[in-house]
mmCIF file of C-alpha atoms in Angstrom:
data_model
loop_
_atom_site.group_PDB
_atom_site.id
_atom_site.type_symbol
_atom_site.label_atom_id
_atom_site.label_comp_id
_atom_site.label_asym_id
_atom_site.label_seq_id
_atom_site.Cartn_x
_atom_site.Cartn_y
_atom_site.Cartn_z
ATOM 1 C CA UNK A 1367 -1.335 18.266 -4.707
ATOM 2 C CA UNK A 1368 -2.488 15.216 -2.996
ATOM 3 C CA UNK A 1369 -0.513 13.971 0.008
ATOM 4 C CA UNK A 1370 0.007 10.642 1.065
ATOM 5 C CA UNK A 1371 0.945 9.703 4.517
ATOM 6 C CA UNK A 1372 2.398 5.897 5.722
ATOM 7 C CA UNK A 1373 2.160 4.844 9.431
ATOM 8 C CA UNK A 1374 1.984 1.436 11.034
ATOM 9 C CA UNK A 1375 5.475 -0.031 10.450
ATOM 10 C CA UNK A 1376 8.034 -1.516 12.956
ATOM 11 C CA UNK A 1377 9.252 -4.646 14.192
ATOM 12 C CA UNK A 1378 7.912 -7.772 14.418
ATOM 13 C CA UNK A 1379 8.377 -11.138 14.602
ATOM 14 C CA UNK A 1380 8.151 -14.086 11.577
ATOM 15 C CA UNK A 1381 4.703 -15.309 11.667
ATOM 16 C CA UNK A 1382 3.032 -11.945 13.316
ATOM 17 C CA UNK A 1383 1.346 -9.387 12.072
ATOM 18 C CA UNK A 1384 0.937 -5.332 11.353
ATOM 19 C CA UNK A 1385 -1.527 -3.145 9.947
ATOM 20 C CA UNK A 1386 -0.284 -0.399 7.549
ATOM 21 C CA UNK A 1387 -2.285 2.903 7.156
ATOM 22 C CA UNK A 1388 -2.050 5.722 4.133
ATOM 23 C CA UNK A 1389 -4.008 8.808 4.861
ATOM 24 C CA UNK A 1390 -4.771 11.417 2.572
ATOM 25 C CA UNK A 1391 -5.108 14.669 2.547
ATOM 26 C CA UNK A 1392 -7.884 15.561 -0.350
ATOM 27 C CA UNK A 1393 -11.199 14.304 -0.402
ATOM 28 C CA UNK A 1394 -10.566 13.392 -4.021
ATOM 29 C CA UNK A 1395 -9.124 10.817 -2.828
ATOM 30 C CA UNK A 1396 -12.333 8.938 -2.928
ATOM 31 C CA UNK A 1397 -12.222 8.395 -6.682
ATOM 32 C CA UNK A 1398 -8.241 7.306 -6.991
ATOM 33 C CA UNK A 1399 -7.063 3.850 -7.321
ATOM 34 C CA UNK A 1400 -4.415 3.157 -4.641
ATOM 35 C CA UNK A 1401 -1.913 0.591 -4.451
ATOM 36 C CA UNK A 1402 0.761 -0.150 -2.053
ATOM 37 C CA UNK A 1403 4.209 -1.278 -2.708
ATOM 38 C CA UNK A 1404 7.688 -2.009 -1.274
ATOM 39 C CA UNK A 1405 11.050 -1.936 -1.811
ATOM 40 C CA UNK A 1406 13.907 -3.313 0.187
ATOM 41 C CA UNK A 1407 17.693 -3.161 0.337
ATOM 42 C CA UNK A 1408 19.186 -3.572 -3.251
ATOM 43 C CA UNK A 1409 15.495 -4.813 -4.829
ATOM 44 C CA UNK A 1410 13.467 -3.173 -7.218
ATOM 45 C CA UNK A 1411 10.326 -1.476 -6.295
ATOM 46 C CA UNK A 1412 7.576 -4.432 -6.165
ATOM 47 C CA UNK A 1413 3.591 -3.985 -6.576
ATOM 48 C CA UNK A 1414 1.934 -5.373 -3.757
ATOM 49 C CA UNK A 1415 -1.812 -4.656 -3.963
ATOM 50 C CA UNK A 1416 -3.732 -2.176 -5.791
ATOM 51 C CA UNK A 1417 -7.719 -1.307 -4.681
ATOM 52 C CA UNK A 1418 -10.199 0.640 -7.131
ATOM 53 C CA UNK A 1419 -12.230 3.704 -6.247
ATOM 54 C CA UNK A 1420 -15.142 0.888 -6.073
ATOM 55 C CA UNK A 1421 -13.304 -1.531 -3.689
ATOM 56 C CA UNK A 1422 -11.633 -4.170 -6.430
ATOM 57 C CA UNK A 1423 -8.724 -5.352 -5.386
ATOM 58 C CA UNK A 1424 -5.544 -6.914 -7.096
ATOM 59 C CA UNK A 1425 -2.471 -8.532 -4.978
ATOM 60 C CA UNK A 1426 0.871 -9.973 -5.888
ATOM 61 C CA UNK A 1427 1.235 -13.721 -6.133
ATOM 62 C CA UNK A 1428 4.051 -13.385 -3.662
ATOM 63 C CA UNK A 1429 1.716 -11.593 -0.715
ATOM 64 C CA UNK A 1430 -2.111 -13.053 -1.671
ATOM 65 C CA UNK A 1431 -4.194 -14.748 1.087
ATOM 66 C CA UNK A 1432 -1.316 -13.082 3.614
ATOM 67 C CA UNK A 1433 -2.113 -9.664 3.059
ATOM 68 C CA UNK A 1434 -5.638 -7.653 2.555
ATOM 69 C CA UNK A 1435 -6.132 -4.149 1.337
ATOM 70 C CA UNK A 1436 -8.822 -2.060 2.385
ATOM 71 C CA UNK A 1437 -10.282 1.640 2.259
ATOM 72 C CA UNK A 1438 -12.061 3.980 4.079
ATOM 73 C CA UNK A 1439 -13.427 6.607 1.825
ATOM 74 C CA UNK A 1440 -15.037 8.806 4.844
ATOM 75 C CA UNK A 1441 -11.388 8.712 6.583
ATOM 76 C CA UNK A 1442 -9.815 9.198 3.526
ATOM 77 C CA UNK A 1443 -7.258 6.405 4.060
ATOM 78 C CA UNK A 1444 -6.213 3.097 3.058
ATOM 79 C CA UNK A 1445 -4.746 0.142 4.962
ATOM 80 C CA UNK A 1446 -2.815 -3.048 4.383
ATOM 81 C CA UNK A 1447 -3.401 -5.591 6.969
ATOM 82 C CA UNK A 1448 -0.546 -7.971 7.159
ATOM 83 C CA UNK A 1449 -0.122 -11.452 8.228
ATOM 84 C CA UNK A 1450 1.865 -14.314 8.591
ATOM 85 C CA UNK A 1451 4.983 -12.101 8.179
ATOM 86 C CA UNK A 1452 7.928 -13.727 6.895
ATOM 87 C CA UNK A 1453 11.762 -11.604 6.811
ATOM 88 C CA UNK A 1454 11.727 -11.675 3.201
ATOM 89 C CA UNK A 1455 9.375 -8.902 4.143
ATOM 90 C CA UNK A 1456 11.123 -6.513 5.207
ATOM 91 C CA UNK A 1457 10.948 -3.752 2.992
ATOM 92 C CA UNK A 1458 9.916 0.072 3.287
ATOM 93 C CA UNK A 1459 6.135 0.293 2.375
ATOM 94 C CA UNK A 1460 4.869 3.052 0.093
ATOM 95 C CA UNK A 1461 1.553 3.806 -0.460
ATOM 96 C CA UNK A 1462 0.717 5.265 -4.092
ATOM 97 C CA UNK A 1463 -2.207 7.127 -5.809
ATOM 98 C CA UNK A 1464 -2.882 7.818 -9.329
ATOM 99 C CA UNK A 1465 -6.258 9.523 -10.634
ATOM 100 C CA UNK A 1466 -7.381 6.944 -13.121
ATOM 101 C CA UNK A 1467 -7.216 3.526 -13.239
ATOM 102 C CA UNK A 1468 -6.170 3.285 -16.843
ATOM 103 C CA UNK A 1469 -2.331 4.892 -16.464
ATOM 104 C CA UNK A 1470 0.105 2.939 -15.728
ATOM 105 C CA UNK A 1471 2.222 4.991 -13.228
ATOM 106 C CA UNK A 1472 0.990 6.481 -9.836
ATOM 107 C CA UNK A 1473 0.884 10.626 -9.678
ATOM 108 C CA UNK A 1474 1.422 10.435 -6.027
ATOM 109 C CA UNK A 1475 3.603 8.922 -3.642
ATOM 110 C CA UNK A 1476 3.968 8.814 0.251
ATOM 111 C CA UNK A 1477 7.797 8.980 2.194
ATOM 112 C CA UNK A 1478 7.399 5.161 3.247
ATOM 113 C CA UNK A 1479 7.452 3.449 6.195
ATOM 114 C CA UNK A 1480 9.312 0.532 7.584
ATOM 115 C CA UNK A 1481 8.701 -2.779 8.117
ATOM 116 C CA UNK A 1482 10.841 -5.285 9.724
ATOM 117 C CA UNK A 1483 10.525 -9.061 10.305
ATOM 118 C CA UNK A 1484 12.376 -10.741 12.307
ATOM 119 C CA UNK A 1485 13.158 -14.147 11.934
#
């Protein structure tokens, strides 16, 4: 049972910036596509960004050129560097796992973390 861990989220300003980590805690992590995504207060779950076991990378329209995804296999942990926040935002951040890139729905899940933005 992989485990997926958020940290990173807070406060901050419109217009400023965070840095969002997922660790993990099996080395098989290295051949998993992860993705992150958020959800806020009465929304549906949205897809954010998704990277491949190779380094592709896929964003939404609503966060590309803002936000960057990135991976590092030897930490066994994936970030989301965030910029030019805006407070439609806010959300709680989940970082997801699944095992192959060809299912649709992630096997793993972390607890979330928060982000607020502050206008």
């Amino acid at each position: 049972q992989v485990q997926l861990v958020e940290s990173g989220g807070g406060l901050v300003q419109a217009g400023g910036s965070l840095r969002l980590s997922c660790a993990a805690s099996e080395r098989r992590f290295l051949t998993y596509t992860m993705a992150w995504f958020r959800q806020a207060p009465g929304k549906e779950r949205e897809f954010l960004a998704l990277i491949y076991s190779n380094g592709a990378t896929n964003y939404a329209n609503s966060v590309k050129g803002r936000f960057t995804v990135s991976r590092d296999n030897a930490k066994n942990a994936m970030s989301l560097q965030m910029n030019s926040l805006k407070p439609e935002d806010t959300a709680v951040y989940y970082c997801a796992a699944k095992t192959t890139p060809y299912k649709s729905g992630y096997d793993y899940w972390g607890q979330g973390t928060q982000v607020a933005v502050s206008s």
